[in-house]
PDB file of C-alpha atoms in Angstrom:
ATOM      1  CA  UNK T   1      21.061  67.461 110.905  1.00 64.00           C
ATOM      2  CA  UNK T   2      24.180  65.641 112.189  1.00 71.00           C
ATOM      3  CA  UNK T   3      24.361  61.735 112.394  1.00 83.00           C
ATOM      4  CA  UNK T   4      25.273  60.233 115.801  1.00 90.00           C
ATOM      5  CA  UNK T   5      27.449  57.517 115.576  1.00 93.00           C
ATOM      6  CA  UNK T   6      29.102  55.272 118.371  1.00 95.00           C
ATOM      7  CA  UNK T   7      32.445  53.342 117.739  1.00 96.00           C
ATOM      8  CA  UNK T   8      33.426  50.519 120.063  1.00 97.00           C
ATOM      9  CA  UNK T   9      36.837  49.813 120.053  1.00 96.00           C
ATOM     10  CA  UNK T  10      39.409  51.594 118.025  1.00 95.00           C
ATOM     11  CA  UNK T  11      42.059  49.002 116.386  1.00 91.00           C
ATOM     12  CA  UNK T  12      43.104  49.849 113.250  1.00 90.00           C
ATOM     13  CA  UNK T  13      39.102  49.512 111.817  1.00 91.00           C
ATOM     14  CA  UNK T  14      37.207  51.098 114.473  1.00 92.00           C
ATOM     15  CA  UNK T  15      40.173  53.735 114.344  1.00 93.00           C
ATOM     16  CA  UNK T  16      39.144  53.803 110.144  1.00 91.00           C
ATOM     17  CA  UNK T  17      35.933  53.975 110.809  1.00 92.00           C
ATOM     18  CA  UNK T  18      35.532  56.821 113.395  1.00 93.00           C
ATOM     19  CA  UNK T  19      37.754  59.131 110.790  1.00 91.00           C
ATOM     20  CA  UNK T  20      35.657  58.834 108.070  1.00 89.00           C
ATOM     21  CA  UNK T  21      32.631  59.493 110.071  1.00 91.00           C
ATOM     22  CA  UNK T  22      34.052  62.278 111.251  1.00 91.00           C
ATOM     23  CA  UNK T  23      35.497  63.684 107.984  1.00 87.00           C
ATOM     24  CA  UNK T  24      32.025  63.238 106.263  1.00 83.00           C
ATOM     25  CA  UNK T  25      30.536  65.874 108.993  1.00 86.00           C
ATOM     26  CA  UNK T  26      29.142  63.433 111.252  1.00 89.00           C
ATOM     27  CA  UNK T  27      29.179  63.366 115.344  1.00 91.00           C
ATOM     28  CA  UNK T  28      31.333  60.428 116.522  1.00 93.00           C
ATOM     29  CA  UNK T  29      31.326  59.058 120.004  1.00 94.00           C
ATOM     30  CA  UNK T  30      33.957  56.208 120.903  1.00 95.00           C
ATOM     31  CA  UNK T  31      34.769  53.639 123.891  1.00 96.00           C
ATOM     32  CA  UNK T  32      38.022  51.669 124.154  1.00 96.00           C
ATOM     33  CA  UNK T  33      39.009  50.191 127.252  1.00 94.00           C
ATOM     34  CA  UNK T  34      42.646  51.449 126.244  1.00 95.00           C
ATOM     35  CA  UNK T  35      43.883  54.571 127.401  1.00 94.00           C
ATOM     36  CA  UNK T  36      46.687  54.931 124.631  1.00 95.00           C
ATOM     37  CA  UNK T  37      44.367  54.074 121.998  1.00 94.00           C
ATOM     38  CA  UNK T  38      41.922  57.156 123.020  1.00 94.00           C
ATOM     39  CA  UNK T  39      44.674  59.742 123.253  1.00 94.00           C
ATOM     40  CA  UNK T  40      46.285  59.002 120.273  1.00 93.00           C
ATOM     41  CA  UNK T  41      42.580  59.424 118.397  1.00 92.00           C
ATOM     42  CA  UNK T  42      41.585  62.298 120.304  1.00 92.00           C
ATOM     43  CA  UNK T  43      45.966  63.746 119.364  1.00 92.00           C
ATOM     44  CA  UNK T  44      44.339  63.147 116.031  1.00 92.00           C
ATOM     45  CA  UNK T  45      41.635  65.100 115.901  1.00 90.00           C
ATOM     46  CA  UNK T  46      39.526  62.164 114.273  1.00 89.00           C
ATOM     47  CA  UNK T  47      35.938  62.282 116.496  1.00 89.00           C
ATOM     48  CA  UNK T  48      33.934  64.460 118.709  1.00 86.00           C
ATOM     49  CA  UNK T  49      34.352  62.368 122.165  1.00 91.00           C
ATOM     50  CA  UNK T  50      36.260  59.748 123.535  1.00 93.00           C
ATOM     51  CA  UNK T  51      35.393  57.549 126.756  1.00 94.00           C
ATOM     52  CA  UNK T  52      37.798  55.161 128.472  1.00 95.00           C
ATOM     53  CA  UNK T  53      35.918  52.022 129.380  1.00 94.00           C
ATOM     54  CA  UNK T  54      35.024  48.256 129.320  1.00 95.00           C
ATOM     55  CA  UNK T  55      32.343  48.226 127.179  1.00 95.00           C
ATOM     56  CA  UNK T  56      31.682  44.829 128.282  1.00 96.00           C
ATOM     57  CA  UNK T  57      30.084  46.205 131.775  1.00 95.00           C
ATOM     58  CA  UNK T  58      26.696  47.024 131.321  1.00 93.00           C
ATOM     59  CA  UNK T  59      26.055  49.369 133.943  1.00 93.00           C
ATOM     60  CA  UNK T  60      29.162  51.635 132.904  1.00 94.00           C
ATOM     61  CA  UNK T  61      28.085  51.581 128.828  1.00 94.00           C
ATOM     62  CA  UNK T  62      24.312  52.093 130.143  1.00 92.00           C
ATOM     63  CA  UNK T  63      25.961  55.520 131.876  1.00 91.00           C
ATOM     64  CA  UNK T  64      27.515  57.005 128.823  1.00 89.00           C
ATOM     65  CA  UNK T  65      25.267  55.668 126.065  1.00 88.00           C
ATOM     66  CA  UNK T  66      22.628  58.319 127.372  1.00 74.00           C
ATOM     67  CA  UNK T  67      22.121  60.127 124.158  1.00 65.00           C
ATOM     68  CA  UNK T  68      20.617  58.789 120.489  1.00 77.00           C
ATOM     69  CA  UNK T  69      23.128  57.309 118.461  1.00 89.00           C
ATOM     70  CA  UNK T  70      21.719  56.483 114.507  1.00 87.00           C
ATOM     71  CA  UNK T  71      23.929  53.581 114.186  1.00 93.00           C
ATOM     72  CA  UNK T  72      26.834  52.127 116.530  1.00 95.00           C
ATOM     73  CA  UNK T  73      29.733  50.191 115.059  1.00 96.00           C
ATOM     74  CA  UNK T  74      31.227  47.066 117.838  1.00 96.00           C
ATOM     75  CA  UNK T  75      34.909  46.498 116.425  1.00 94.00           C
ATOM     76  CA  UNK T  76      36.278  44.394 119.115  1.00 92.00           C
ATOM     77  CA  UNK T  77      35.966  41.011 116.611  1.00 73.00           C
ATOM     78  CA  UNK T  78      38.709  39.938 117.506  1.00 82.00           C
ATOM     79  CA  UNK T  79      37.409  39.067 121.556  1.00 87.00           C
ATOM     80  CA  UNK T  80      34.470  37.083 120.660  1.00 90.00           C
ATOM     81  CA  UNK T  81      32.762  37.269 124.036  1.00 93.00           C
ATOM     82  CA  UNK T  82      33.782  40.903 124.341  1.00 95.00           C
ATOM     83  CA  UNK T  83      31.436  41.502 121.028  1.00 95.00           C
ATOM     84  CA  UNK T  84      28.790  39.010 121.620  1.00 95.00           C
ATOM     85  CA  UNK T  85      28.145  41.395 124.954  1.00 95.00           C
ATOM     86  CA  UNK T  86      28.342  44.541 123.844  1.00 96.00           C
ATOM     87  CA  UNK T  87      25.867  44.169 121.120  1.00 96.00           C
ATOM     88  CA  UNK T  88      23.813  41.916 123.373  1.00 95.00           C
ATOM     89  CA  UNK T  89      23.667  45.750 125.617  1.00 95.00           C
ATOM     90  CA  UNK T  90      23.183  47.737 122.816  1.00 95.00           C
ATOM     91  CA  UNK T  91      20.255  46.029 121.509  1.00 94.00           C
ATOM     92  CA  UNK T  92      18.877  46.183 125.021  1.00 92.00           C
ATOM     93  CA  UNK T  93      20.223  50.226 125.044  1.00 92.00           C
ATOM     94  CA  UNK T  94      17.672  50.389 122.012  1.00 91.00           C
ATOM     95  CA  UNK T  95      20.212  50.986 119.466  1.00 93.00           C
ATOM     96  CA  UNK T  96      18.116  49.613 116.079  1.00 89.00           C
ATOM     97  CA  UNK T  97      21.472  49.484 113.706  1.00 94.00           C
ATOM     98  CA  UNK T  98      24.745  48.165 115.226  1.00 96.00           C
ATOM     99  CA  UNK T  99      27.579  47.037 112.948  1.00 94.00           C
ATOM    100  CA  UNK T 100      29.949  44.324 114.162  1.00 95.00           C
ATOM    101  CA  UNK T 101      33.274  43.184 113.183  1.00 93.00           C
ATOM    102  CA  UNK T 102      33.775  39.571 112.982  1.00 92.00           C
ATOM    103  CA  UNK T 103      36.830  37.343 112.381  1.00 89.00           C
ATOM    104  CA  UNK T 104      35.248  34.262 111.484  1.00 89.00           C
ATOM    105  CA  UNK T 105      31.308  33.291 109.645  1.00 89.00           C
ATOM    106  CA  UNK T 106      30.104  30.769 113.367  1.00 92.00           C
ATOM    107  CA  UNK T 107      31.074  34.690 115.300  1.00 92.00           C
ATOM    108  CA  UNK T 108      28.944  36.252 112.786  1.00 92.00           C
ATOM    109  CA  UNK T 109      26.056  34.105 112.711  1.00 94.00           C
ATOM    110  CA  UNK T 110      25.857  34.463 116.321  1.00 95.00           C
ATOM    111  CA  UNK T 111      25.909  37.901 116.372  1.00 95.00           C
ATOM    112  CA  UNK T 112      23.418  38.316 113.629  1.00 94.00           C
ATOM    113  CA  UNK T 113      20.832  36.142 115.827  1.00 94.00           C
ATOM    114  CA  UNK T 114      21.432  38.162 118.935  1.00 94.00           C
ATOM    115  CA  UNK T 115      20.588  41.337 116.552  1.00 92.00           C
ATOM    116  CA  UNK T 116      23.965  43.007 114.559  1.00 95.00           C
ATOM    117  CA  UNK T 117      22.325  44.707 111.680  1.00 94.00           C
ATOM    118  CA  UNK T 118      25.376  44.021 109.689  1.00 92.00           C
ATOM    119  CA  UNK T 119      28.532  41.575 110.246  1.00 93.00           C
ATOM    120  CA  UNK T 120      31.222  42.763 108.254  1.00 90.00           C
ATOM    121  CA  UNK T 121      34.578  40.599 108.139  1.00 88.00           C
ATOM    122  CA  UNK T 122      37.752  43.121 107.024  1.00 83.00           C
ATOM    123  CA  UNK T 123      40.441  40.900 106.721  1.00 77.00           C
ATOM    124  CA  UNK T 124      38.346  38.553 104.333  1.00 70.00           C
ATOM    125  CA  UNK T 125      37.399  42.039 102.375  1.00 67.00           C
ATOM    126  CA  UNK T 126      40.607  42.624 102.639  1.00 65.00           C
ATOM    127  CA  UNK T 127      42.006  39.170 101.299  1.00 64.00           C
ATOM    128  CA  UNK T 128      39.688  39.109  98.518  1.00 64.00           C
ATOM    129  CA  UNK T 129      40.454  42.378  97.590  1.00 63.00           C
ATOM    130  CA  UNK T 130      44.330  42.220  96.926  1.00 64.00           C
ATOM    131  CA  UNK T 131      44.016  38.635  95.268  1.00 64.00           C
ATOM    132  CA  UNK T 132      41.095  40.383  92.746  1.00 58.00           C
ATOM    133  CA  UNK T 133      44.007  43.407  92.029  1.00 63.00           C
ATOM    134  CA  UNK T 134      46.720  40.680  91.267  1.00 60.00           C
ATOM    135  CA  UNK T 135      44.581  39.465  89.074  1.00 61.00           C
ATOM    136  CA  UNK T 136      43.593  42.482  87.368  1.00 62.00           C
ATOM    137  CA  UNK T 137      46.365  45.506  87.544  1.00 64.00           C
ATOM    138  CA  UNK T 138      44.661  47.450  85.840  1.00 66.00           C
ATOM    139  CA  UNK T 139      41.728  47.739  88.491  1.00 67.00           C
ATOM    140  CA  UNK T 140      42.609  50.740  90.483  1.00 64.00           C
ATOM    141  CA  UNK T 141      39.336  50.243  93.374  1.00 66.00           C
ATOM    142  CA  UNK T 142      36.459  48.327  93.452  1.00 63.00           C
ATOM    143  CA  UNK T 143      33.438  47.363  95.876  1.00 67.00           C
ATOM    144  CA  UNK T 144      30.788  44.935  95.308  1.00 65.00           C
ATOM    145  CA  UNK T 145      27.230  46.648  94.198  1.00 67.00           C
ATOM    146  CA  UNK T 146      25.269  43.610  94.562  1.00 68.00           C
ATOM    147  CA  UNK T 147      25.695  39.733  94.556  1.00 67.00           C
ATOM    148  CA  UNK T 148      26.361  39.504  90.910  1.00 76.00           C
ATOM    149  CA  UNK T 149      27.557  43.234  90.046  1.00 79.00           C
ATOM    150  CA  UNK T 150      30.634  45.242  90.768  1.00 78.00           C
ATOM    151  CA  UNK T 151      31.369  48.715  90.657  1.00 82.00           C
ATOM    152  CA  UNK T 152      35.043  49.524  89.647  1.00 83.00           C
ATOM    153  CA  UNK T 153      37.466  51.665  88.491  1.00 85.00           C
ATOM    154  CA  UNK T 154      40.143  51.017  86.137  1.00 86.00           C
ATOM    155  CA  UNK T 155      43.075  51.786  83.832  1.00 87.00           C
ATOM    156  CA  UNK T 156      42.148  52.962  80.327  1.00 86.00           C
ATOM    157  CA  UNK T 157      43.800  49.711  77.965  1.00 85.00           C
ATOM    158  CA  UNK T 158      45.979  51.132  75.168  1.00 87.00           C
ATOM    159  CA  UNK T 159      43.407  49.798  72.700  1.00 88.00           C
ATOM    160  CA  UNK T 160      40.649  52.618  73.600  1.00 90.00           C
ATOM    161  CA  UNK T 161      43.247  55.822  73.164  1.00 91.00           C
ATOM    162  CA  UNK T 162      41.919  58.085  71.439  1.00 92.00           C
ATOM    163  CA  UNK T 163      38.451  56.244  70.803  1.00 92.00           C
ATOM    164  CA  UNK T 164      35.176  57.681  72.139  1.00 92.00           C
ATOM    165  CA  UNK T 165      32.915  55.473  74.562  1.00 92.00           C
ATOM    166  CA  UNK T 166      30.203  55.206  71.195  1.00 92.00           C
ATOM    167  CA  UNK T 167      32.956  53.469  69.550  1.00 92.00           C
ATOM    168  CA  UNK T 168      33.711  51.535  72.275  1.00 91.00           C
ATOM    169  CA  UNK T 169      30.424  50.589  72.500  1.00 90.00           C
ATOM    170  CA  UNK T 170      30.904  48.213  75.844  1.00 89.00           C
ATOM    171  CA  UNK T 171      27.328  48.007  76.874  1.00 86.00           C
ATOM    172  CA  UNK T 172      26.155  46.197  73.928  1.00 87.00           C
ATOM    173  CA  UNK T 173      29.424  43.715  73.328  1.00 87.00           C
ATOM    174  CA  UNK T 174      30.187  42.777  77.125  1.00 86.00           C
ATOM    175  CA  UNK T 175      26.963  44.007  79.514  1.00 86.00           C
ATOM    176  CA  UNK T 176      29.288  46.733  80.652  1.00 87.00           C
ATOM    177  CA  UNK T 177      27.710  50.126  82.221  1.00 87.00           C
ATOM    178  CA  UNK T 178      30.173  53.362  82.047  1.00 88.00           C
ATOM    179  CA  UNK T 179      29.448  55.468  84.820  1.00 89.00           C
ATOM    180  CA  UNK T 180      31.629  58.222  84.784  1.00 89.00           C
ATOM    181  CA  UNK T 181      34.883  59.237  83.111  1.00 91.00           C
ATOM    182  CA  UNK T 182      37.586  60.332  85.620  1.00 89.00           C
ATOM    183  CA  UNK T 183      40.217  62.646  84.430  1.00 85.00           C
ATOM    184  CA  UNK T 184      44.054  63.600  85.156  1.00 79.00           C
ATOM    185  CA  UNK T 185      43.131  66.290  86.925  1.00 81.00           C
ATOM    186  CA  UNK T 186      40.762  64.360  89.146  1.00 78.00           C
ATOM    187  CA  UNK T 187      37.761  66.120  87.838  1.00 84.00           C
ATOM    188  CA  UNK T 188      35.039  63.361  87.800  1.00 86.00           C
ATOM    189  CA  UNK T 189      32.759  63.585  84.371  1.00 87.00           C
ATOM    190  CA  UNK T 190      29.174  61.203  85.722  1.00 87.00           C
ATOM    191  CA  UNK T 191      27.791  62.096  82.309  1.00 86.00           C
ATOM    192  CA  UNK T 192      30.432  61.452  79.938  1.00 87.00           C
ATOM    193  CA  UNK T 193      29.460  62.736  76.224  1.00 88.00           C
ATOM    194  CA  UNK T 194      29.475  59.197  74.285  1.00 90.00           C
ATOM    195  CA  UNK T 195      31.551  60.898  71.446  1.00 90.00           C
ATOM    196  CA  UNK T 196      34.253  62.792  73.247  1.00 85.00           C
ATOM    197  CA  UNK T 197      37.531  60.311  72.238  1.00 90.00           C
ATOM    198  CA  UNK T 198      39.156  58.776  75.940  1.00 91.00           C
ATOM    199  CA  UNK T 199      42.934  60.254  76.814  1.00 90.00           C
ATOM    200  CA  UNK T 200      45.723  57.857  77.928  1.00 89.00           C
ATOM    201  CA  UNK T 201      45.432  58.833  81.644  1.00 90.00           C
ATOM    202  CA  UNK T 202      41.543  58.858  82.171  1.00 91.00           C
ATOM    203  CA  UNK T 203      40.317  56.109  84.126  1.00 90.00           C
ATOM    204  CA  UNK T 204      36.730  54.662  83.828  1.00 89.00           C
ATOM    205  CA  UNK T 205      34.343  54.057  86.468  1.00 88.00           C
ATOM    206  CA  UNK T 206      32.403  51.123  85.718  1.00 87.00           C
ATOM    207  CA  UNK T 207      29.303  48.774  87.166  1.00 87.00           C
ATOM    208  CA  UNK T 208      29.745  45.312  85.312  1.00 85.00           C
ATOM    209  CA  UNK T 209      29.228  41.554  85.999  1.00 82.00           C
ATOM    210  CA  UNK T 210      32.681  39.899  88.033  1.00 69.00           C
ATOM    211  CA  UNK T 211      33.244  37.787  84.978  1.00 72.00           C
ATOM    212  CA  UNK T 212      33.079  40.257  82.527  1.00 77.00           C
ATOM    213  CA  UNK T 213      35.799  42.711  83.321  1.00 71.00           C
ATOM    214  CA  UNK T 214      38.344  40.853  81.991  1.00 69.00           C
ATOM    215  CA  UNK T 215      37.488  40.920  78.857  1.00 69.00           C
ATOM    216  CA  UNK T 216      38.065  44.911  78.083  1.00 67.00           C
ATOM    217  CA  UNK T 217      41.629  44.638  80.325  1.00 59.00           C
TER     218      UNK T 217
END
């Protein structure tokens, strides 16, 4: 069965958000009170249905938020009234998971206590993220797994050529899980045989402590 999902607001993360919902096979629903913005993501062919409006009014969202919607996503972080409203009607609509951007930690405390499932804060992701690949090049992506764990994936170092993950042996010298071994070809192996030797262009995916991936770079 198809997901439902509504996306308030389509700037650039709303806009990234709504596409990969839709690419994964889900039903996406949007609102922006900007006309331009909806044509050019309906021109794109990136979600089911598009409605111009002010999200802020409650008696117009209360009109179109008619059907079910799994999970709604409020990306209009940037107006912090506009956001503490709309999930304000949303929680009132009945809508048990909403998602809100936030450009600041005081916006997304607020909106956690008035009921956002989840405050997520993109340009600090996004911040973090390029400062963590300066300081590792040889970290292709990454995402954090848990408070203390990340899962990443990275550059095979010259040193491992031609050696096989048993020689390796990174889970008993640095704590360090090997999840899969990605090839050239971008065939994805998730059970890598332990004594098949690594090529120069394979790339491993690993789950391993922040402070411990720096010492196989």
């Amino acid at each position: 069965m198809k997901k439902n999902f509504l996306v308030i607001g389509l700037g650039e993360f709303g806009k990234s958000v709504a596409k990969t919902l839709y690419k994964n096979k889900a039903t996406v629903m949007a609102i922006d009170s900007n006309e331009e913005l909806i044509k050019q993501a309906l021109n794109e062919g990136i979600l089911d249905e598009a409605v111009i409006l002010d999200a802020t009014d409650e008696i117009a969202l209360k009109n179109v938020v008619k059907d079910d919607f799994d999970m709604a996503f409020v990306s209009v972080g940037d107006n912090i009234q506009a956001s503490i409203l709309i999930t304000l009607h949303l929680k009132e609509l009945g809508i048990d998971h909403i998602i809100c951007k936030a450009v600041n930690h005081t916006q997304g405390k607020v909106l956690e206590k008035i009921g956002a499932t989840q405050v997520v804060f993109p340009e600090e992701s996004m911040g973090e993220k390029i400062a963590y690949s300066m300081l590792h090049p040889t970290i292709i992506e990454y995402f954090k797994f848990s408070e203390d764990y990340f899962i990443s994936e990275i550059k095979i170092p010259k040193s491992y050529v031609n050696k096989s993950l048993m020689e390796l042996n990174l889970r008993h010298k640095y704590e360090i899980n090997i999840l899969a071994v990605k090839h050239s070809d971008g065939k994805m192996n998730v059970t890598p045989d332990p004594n098949v030797r690594l090529s120069q262009d394979d790339l491993l995916i690993v789950l391993a402590r922040e402070n411990t991936i720096g010492k196989i770079m």
